[in-house]
Structure formats: structure tokens, C-alpha cells
Amino acid sequence: MVILKQEIDKVMTDRWSGSVLLLENLISTFESFCKRGFKLDQKQKVIDLLNSLQTGFRDFPIVLHFLHTSIQFLNESKVPGLLNFLLQYRKKWEDTGMQIAQKAKSLIDLSGKRILLHSSSGTIKRIFDSCSDMSSTIQVIQTESRPNLEGRKQAASLAKLGFQVLLLPDLGMGRHLKKIDLVLMGADMVSPDFFVNKTGTLTLAILAKEYKIPFYVLTDSRKLISSDVFRSYKEQLKDPSELWKNPPLHVGVENYYFEPVPNSLVTGFVTEKGWLENNSG
């Protein structure tokens, strides 16, 4: 259990990956634990651990879905079946990202387009992976996404796929707005009125609306939440030293990673099932 907790702590301190990659790493951690030998007397400890993780991942519905499903399985089943459950869960949902990518390709014309991206998203990476045959016709403008600069990692990943990528500061796209054809975003949660994504998304969405640039959000259906659940959403402030280690007296530092964005600013939401009704502006 000690090793399991250490590995989970490593996943929870990941400040760069999107929720899809966080979930993948969490499932892999539990798979490794099972392969080392999950014993009957550890069952309640694992259930307690899964319950405690719900607080740390409360802002990620896709992870909460896995935690809830795992707890339900353990409460109703025997220990030896946990590894098989994890494998089945992975198999059931592993193609979701690619399904979203395929739906997006069929619904949104990406060929020959200059596309703006912000932050880093496993779903976004999958759509570009599925479009690698069009890499010579697509240009990517990628923001750094401060303070963790995960946009740089996404830029590097897309460049390896053969895409031409231009990296910019978060608000450095002003001189490029008239040339951008569309914006693609991931999301960490989607309610009937708002979606939540990395800080800076709201500004980009407002600019896209002003410049009449189509703004699309690609999301896993597990990230859909009710208005009631969204109203309880409140992100905790992150470490201010990430922005400024030693600010002078009377200078306050506010560091949030995510922000809500009105759905009215979105051209359309795409899930693995296609267009999401009643959520597009």
C-alpha cells in the first residue's frame, strides 16, 4: 500500500497533463498495484483510498467516474477481479478519444486550416494524430499556457507528428487573429451553461466571438455534469510562488489553473457521439 500511495501522490502532483492523461496514469498505477499482489485484507484500505481521492480529483468528472465505478465494483465483488475490472474499464473507454477525433473530423473541416490551441489536451492530441496525413496542410498556433507551460509539450508532440507549430505567449495571438480559421479546445467538465478549461480560455473565447472565428470544444461524455454539480465547483487557489516567488510588500498574487467559460461563446461541442445538443452557443 505504501508504494501505491507514493505512485498516486506522483499522479496527483502532475500539473501538466489534462484529465484524460491523468486518468490513464491513475488506472496504470492501480494495474501495477494489482500485479504486485492485491490481498483480501487490503480491500477496505483500497476502498478508503479511492474515496479519499475523490476530494483531490473533484474538479475532474472523468476521473471521478472511474473512482465511483471502482468503489462500486469493490463493494460488490471479490478482490481477484479488480485487475480484470481495470482492464475492462480501460478497454471500454480507451477508444473514446479516437471516437471524438473521428467525429470531429467528420463534422469540422480541418484541412488547410490555421488552428489555434491552448494548454494541453489528450483529446486534442488524438485528433491531430488522426489527421497526421493532412499535416502538410494544417498550421497550428499553440499558446504556452502559464504557469506550467504545458502548451510547449503539446507543441512538441504535434511537431513530431509533422505539423508546423508556432508557439506564442498566452496573449500573443493578437497579430494572428485575422488569420486564424478556427479554435479547438478540450474541457475538464461541461455543464448546460458553462464549461471549465485552463485559465486563458475565456479570453480566447471572447476574442474568437469578436473576430467571428469558430470555437469548438471536444469532450468525453463522462465530463458532462448537471447545473447543480457545476454550482458546487470551486477551484482552490494554487501556489502563488509559481507566478512570483518573492513578490514585494502589498503585491498580491492569484494563481488559478482553470476557469468557467459560458457555452454561449462556443460554436459547438463534439463528443464521441457527435454534436452535443443544447450546449452550443
Short mmCIF file of N, CA and C in Angstrom, two decimals, residues 127-226:
data_model
loop_
_atom_site.label_atom_id
_atom_site.label_comp_id
_atom_site.label_asym_id
_atom_site.label_seq_id
_atom_site.Cartn_x
_atom_site.Cartn_y
_atom_site.Cartn_z
N ILE A 127 -6.94 14.00 -32.03
CA ILE A 127 -7.49 14.44 -33.32
C ILE A 127 -6.36 14.78 -34.29
N PHE A 128 -5.27 15.35 -33.78
CA PHE A 128 -4.15 15.65 -34.67
C PHE A 128 -3.42 14.38 -35.09
N ASP A 129 -3.40 13.41 -34.20
CA ASP A 129 -2.81 12.11 -34.56
C ASP A 129 -3.61 11.48 -35.71
N SER A 130 -4.94 11.61 -35.64
CA SER A 130 -5.78 11.05 -36.70
C SER A 130 -5.72 11.87 -37.98
N CYS A 131 -5.19 13.10 -37.89
CA CYS A 131 -5.08 13.98 -39.07
C CYS A 131 -3.64 14.09 -39.57
N SER A 132 -2.78 13.20 -39.13
CA SER A 132 -1.36 13.31 -39.49
C SER A 132 -1.14 13.25 -41.00
N ASP A 133 -2.10 12.63 -41.71
CA ASP A 133 -1.97 12.58 -43.17
C ASP A 133 -2.21 13.94 -43.81
N MET A 134 -2.77 14.87 -43.02
CA MET A 134 -3.01 16.24 -43.52
C MET A 134 -2.04 17.24 -42.91
N SER A 135 -0.97 16.75 -42.31
CA SER A 135 -0.05 17.63 -41.58
C SER A 135 0.55 18.73 -42.44
N SER A 136 0.71 18.46 -43.72
CA SER A 136 1.31 19.48 -44.59
C SER A 136 0.34 20.61 -44.92
N THR A 137 -0.96 20.41 -44.65
CA THR A 137 -1.95 21.43 -44.99
C THR A 137 -2.46 22.19 -43.77
N ILE A 138 -2.13 21.73 -42.57
CA ILE A 138 -2.64 22.34 -41.35
C ILE A 138 -1.52 23.08 -40.62
N GLN A 139 -1.80 24.30 -40.22
CA GLN A 139 -0.86 25.08 -39.41
C GLN A 139 -1.43 25.23 -38.01
N VAL A 140 -0.58 25.10 -37.00
CA VAL A 140 -1.02 25.16 -35.61
C VAL A 140 -0.40 26.36 -34.91
N ILE A 141 -1.24 27.12 -34.22
CA ILE A 141 -0.76 28.18 -33.33
C ILE A 141 -1.07 27.72 -31.91
N GLN A 142 -0.05 27.55 -31.12
CA GLN A 142 -0.18 26.98 -29.77
C GLN A 142 0.27 27.98 -28.71
N THR A 143 -0.56 28.20 -27.69
CA THR A 143 -0.15 29.07 -26.58
C THR A 143 0.68 28.27 -25.58
N GLU A 144 1.52 28.97 -24.82
CA GLU A 144 2.36 28.32 -23.82
C GLU A 144 1.54 27.73 -22.67
N SER A 145 0.51 28.45 -22.25
CA SER A 145 -0.34 28.09 -21.12
C SER A 145 0.42 28.15 -19.81
N ARG A 146 0.52 29.35 -19.27
CA ARG A 146 1.20 29.56 -17.99
C ARG A 146 0.26 29.22 -16.83
N PRO A 147 0.82 28.88 -15.65
CA PRO A 147 2.24 28.98 -15.30
C PRO A 147 3.06 27.71 -15.57
N ASN A 148 2.40 26.61 -15.96
CA ASN A 148 3.13 25.34 -16.08
C ASN A 148 3.67 25.07 -17.48
N LEU A 149 3.27 25.91 -18.44
CA LEU A 149 3.83 25.84 -19.80
C LEU A 149 3.60 24.50 -20.49
N GLU A 150 2.47 23.85 -20.17
CA GLU A 150 2.19 22.56 -20.81
C GLU A 150 1.93 22.69 -22.29
N GLY A 151 1.65 23.93 -22.75
CA GLY A 151 1.48 24.14 -24.18
C GLY A 151 2.74 23.81 -24.97
N ARG A 152 3.88 23.99 -24.33
CA ARG A 152 5.15 23.66 -25.01
C ARG A 152 5.23 22.16 -25.30
N LYS A 153 4.78 21.36 -24.34
CA LYS A 153 4.82 19.90 -24.54
C LYS A 153 3.87 19.48 -25.65
N GLN A 154 2.70 20.12 -25.69
CA GLN A 154 1.77 19.77 -26.76
C GLN A 154 2.34 20.21 -28.12
N ALA A 155 2.98 21.37 -28.15
CA ALA A 155 3.60 21.84 -29.40
C ALA A 155 4.64 20.84 -29.89
N ALA A 156 5.45 20.33 -28.95
CA ALA A 156 6.49 19.36 -29.32
C ALA A 156 5.86 18.07 -29.84
N SER A 157 4.77 17.64 -29.20
CA SER A 157 4.10 16.40 -29.62
C SER A 157 3.53 16.54 -31.03
N LEU A 158 2.91 17.68 -31.31
CA LEU A 158 2.33 17.88 -32.64
C LEU A 158 3.40 18.03 -33.71
N ALA A 159 4.50 18.66 -33.34
CA ALA A 159 5.61 18.81 -34.29
C ALA A 159 6.17 17.44 -34.68
N LYS A 160 6.21 16.52 -33.72
CA LYS A 160 6.70 15.16 -34.01
C LYS A 160 5.79 14.44 -34.99
N LEU A 161 4.51 14.85 -35.01
CA LEU A 161 3.56 14.25 -35.95
C LEU A 161 3.67 14.86 -37.34
N GLY A 162 4.50 15.90 -37.46
CA GLY A 162 4.72 16.51 -38.77
C GLY A 162 4.04 17.84 -38.98
N PHE A 163 3.35 18.36 -37.96
CA PHE A 163 2.65 19.64 -38.10
C PHE A 163 3.60 20.81 -37.89
N GLN A 164 3.36 21.89 -38.62
CA GLN A 164 4.09 23.13 -38.40
C GLN A 164 3.42 23.86 -37.25
N VAL A 165 4.17 24.15 -36.19
CA VAL A 165 3.60 24.74 -34.98
C VAL A 165 4.30 26.05 -34.65
N LEU A 166 3.49 27.07 -34.36
CA LEU A 166 4.01 28.34 -33.91
C LEU A 166 3.61 28.52 -32.45
N LEU A 167 4.58 28.62 -31.55
CA LEU A 167 4.32 28.78 -30.12
C LEU A 167 4.29 30.27 -29.77
N LEU A 168 3.26 30.67 -29.00
CA LEU A 168 3.10 32.06 -28.61
C LEU A 168 2.85 32.19 -27.11
N PRO A 169 3.13 33.37 -26.54
CA PRO A 169 2.68 33.63 -25.16
C PRO A 169 1.15 33.54 -25.12
N ASP A 170 0.59 33.37 -23.95
CA ASP A 170 -0.86 33.17 -23.84
C ASP A 170 -1.68 34.25 -24.53
N LEU A 171 -1.23 35.49 -24.47
CA LEU A 171 -1.98 36.57 -25.11
C LEU A 171 -1.21 37.17 -26.28
N GLY A 172 -0.42 36.34 -26.92
CA GLY A 172 0.40 36.83 -28.03
C GLY A 172 -0.19 36.60 -29.39
N MET A 173 -1.49 36.21 -29.43
CA MET A 173 -2.07 35.86 -30.73
C MET A 173 -2.75 37.05 -31.42
N GLY A 174 -2.67 38.24 -30.82
CA GLY A 174 -3.36 39.39 -31.38
C GLY A 174 -3.06 39.64 -32.85
N ARG A 175 -1.79 39.57 -33.21
CA ARG A 175 -1.41 39.85 -34.60
C ARG A 175 -1.79 38.72 -35.55
N HIS A 176 -2.26 37.58 -34.98
CA HIS A 176 -2.61 36.43 -35.82
C HIS A 176 -4.12 36.20 -35.93
N LEU A 177 -4.91 36.95 -35.15
CA LEU A 177 -6.34 36.66 -35.07
C LEU A 177 -7.04 36.68 -36.43
N LYS A 178 -6.68 37.61 -37.29
CA LYS A 178 -7.35 37.70 -38.59
C LYS A 178 -6.99 36.54 -39.51
N LYS A 179 -5.95 35.79 -39.13
CA LYS A 179 -5.53 34.67 -39.99
C LYS A 179 -5.98 33.31 -39.43
N ILE A 180 -6.49 33.29 -38.21
CA ILE A 180 -6.89 32.03 -37.59
C ILE A 180 -8.24 31.59 -38.16
N ASP A 181 -8.33 30.32 -38.55
CA ASP A 181 -9.56 29.80 -39.14
C ASP A 181 -10.51 29.21 -38.10
N LEU A 182 -9.96 28.61 -37.06
CA LEU A 182 -10.81 28.03 -36.02
C LEU A 182 -10.00 27.76 -34.77
N VAL A 183 -10.71 27.60 -33.65
CA VAL A 183 -10.11 27.29 -32.36
C VAL A 183 -10.60 25.92 -31.91
N LEU A 184 -9.69 25.08 -31.43
CA LEU A 184 -10.05 23.78 -30.86
C LEU A 184 -9.64 23.76 -29.40
N MET A 185 -10.55 23.35 -28.52
CA MET A 185 -10.28 23.27 -27.10
C MET A 185 -10.73 21.93 -26.54
N GLY A 186 -10.07 21.49 -25.48
CA GLY A 186 -10.58 20.39 -24.69
C GLY A 186 -11.41 20.99 -23.56
N ALA A 187 -11.82 20.17 -22.62
CA ALA A 187 -12.58 20.65 -21.46
C ALA A 187 -12.41 19.65 -20.33
N ASP A 188 -12.42 20.16 -19.10
CA ASP A 188 -12.33 19.27 -17.93
C ASP A 188 -13.71 18.94 -17.39
N MET A 189 -14.68 19.79 -17.64
CA MET A 189 -16.08 19.49 -17.31
C MET A 189 -16.97 20.39 -18.14
N VAL A 190 -18.19 19.90 -18.41
CA VAL A 190 -19.15 20.66 -19.22
C VAL A 190 -20.52 20.58 -18.56
N SER A 191 -21.07 21.74 -18.22
CA SER A 191 -22.42 21.82 -17.67
C SER A 191 -23.34 22.38 -18.75
N PRO A 192 -24.64 22.45 -18.50
CA PRO A 192 -25.55 23.01 -19.53
C PRO A 192 -25.27 24.46 -19.89
N ASP A 193 -24.58 25.20 -19.01
CA ASP A 193 -24.36 26.62 -19.27
C ASP A 193 -22.90 27.04 -19.38
N PHE A 194 -22.00 26.26 -18.78
CA PHE A 194 -20.58 26.59 -18.77
C PHE A 194 -19.74 25.35 -19.01
N PHE A 195 -18.52 25.58 -19.53
CA PHE A 195 -17.53 24.50 -19.49
C PHE A 195 -16.29 25.04 -18.79
N VAL A 196 -15.49 24.14 -18.25
CA VAL A 196 -14.30 24.52 -17.49
C VAL A 196 -13.06 24.07 -18.25
N ASN A 197 -12.13 24.97 -18.42
CA ASN A 197 -10.87 24.64 -19.09
C ASN A 197 -9.76 25.52 -18.50
N LYS A 198 -8.55 25.37 -19.02
CA LYS A 198 -7.40 26.07 -18.48
C LYS A 198 -7.59 27.59 -18.52
N THR A 199 -7.11 28.27 -17.50
CA THR A 199 -7.16 29.73 -17.44
C THR A 199 -6.60 30.34 -18.73
N GLY A 200 -7.29 31.30 -19.26
CA GLY A 200 -6.92 31.91 -20.54
C GLY A 200 -7.92 31.54 -21.63
N THR A 201 -8.69 30.46 -21.39
CA THR A 201 -9.67 30.02 -22.38
C THR A 201 -10.77 31.05 -22.57
N LEU A 202 -11.22 31.66 -21.47
CA LEU A 202 -12.30 32.65 -21.55
C LEU A 202 -11.89 33.81 -22.46
N THR A 203 -10.68 34.32 -22.27
CA THR A 203 -10.20 35.42 -23.11
C THR A 203 -10.17 35.02 -24.58
N LEU A 204 -9.68 33.83 -24.85
CA LEU A 204 -9.61 33.35 -26.24
C LEU A 204 -11.01 33.18 -26.83
N ALA A 205 -11.94 32.70 -26.01
CA ALA A 205 -13.32 32.51 -26.49
C ALA A 205 -13.97 33.85 -26.83
N ILE A 206 -13.74 34.86 -25.99
CA ILE A 206 -14.28 36.20 -26.25
C ILE A 206 -13.68 36.79 -27.53
N LEU A 207 -12.37 36.63 -27.70
CA LEU A 207 -11.72 37.14 -28.91
C LEU A 207 -12.23 36.41 -30.15
N ALA A 208 -12.41 35.10 -30.04
CA ALA A 208 -12.92 34.33 -31.17
C ALA A 208 -14.32 34.81 -31.56
N LYS A 209 -15.14 35.09 -30.56
CA LYS A 209 -16.50 35.58 -30.84
C LYS A 209 -16.45 36.93 -31.54
N GLU A 210 -15.56 37.79 -31.05
CA GLU A 210 -15.43 39.14 -31.63
C GLU A 210 -14.96 39.08 -33.08
N TYR A 211 -14.03 38.18 -33.36
CA TYR A 211 -13.47 38.07 -34.70
C TYR A 211 -14.19 37.04 -35.57
N LYS A 212 -15.31 36.49 -35.04
CA LYS A 212 -16.13 35.53 -35.78
C LYS A 212 -15.33 34.29 -36.21
N ILE A 213 -14.50 33.82 -35.27
CA ILE A 213 -13.72 32.61 -35.50
C ILE A 213 -14.45 31.43 -34.85
N PRO A 214 -14.75 30.38 -35.59
CA PRO A 214 -15.42 29.21 -35.00
C PRO A 214 -14.62 28.66 -33.81
N PHE A 215 -15.32 28.37 -32.74
CA PHE A 215 -14.69 27.93 -31.48
C PHE A 215 -15.34 26.60 -31.08
N TYR A 216 -14.56 25.51 -31.19
CA TYR A 216 -15.10 24.18 -30.93
C TYR A 216 -14.47 23.57 -29.68
N VAL A 217 -15.29 22.87 -28.91
CA VAL A 217 -14.83 22.17 -27.71
C VAL A 217 -15.04 20.67 -27.92
N LEU A 218 -13.97 19.90 -27.75
CA LEU A 218 -14.04 18.45 -27.88
C LEU A 218 -14.01 17.84 -26.48
N THR A 219 -15.00 17.00 -26.17
CA THR A 219 -15.09 16.49 -24.81
C THR A 219 -15.66 15.09 -24.72
N ASP A 220 -15.18 14.33 -23.78
CA ASP A 220 -15.66 13.00 -23.43
C ASP A 220 -17.01 13.15 -22.73
N SER A 221 -17.97 12.29 -23.04
CA SER A 221 -19.30 12.38 -22.44
C SER A 221 -19.27 12.18 -20.93
N ARG A 222 -18.21 11.56 -20.38
CA ARG A 222 -18.10 11.39 -18.93
C ARG A 222 -17.87 12.73 -18.23
N LYS A 223 -17.53 13.75 -18.98
CA LYS A 223 -17.26 15.06 -18.38
C LYS A 223 -18.51 15.93 -18.28
N LEU A 224 -19.64 15.43 -18.74
CA LEU A 224 -20.87 16.19 -18.67
C LEU A 224 -21.43 16.16 -17.25
N ILE A 225 -21.74 17.32 -16.71
CA ILE A 225 -22.26 17.41 -15.35
C ILE A 225 -23.52 18.25 -15.33
N SER A 226 -24.28 18.16 -14.24
CA SER A 226 -25.51 18.93 -14.12
C SER A 226 -25.20 20.35 -13.65
#
